[in-house]
């Protein structure tokens, strides 16, 4: 559950879920669009300038984004999106998304300089444990957005990463440069050449023995 601990205009909430590793701040914030562009044939990147609680987001957490509406339109439900990147020094957060319906189509029309209200960070972040020497990450499509920041966090902890990136075809593959910049060993597996079949992926993975 969430309990309100501030009644400021941008309320800050505190997580109080049983089983959570610790409380984390949650806030409603107006993000100013700094960058909004396609990054592949299917996916778009949106980068927002924010302050306060949203900049505490950790890999694995998400935000609920308020889709813009035009006059006369019914309001959309918020769209949950995993965090793609947080730059605390620059004061920005970013998301990767695919236009798949009316809500995300409305987001896709936001111009640079526009405003996108966000609520978060929400959810339990990934846990990286001391003593881990190597980690395998496997993700497909927009799921790559979630694991790119985890790969960077692993690098900071000295954990080696093998990243298996999957897509229907090479044109739909995203975020490879993020994984490579974090020092990961990157493996592409695609539907178009059959390399994404489970047995072939399994053969690529390092042995645990």
Tab-separated table of N, CA and C in Angstrom, residues 16-23 124:
chain	number	residue	atom	x	y	z
A	16	UNK	N	5.073	1.264	1.551
A	16	UNK	CA	4.946	0.571	2.827
A	16	UNK	C	4.528	-0.866	2.584
A	17	UNK	N	5.013	-1.468	1.496
A	17	UNK	CA	4.615	-2.827	1.158
A	17	UNK	C	5.411	-3.816	1.992
A	18	UNK	N	4.726	-4.840	2.491
A	18	UNK	CA	5.430	-5.864	3.247
A	18	UNK	C	6.313	-6.646	2.295
A	19	UNK	N	7.513	-6.955	2.721
A	19	UNK	CA	8.434	-7.713	1.883
A	19	UNK	C	9.348	-6.851	1.052
A	20	UNK	N	9.089	-5.527	1.000
A	20	UNK	CA	9.978	-4.650	0.245
A	20	UNK	C	11.290	-4.487	1.001
A	21	UNK	N	12.379	-4.310	0.252
A	21	UNK	CA	13.684	-4.174	0.888
A	21	UNK	C	13.765	-2.888	1.698
A	22	UNK	N	13.020	-1.891	1.342
A	22	UNK	CA	13.053	-0.625	2.071
A	22	UNK	C	12.115	0.361	1.413
A	23	UNK	N	11.807	1.423	2.142
A	23	UNK	CA	10.898	2.417	1.603
A	23	UNK	C	11.591	3.228	0.527
A	124	UNK	N	9.392	-2.804	-7.211
A	124	UNK	CA	10.596	-3.197	-6.490
A	124	UNK	C	11.770	-3.275	-7.460
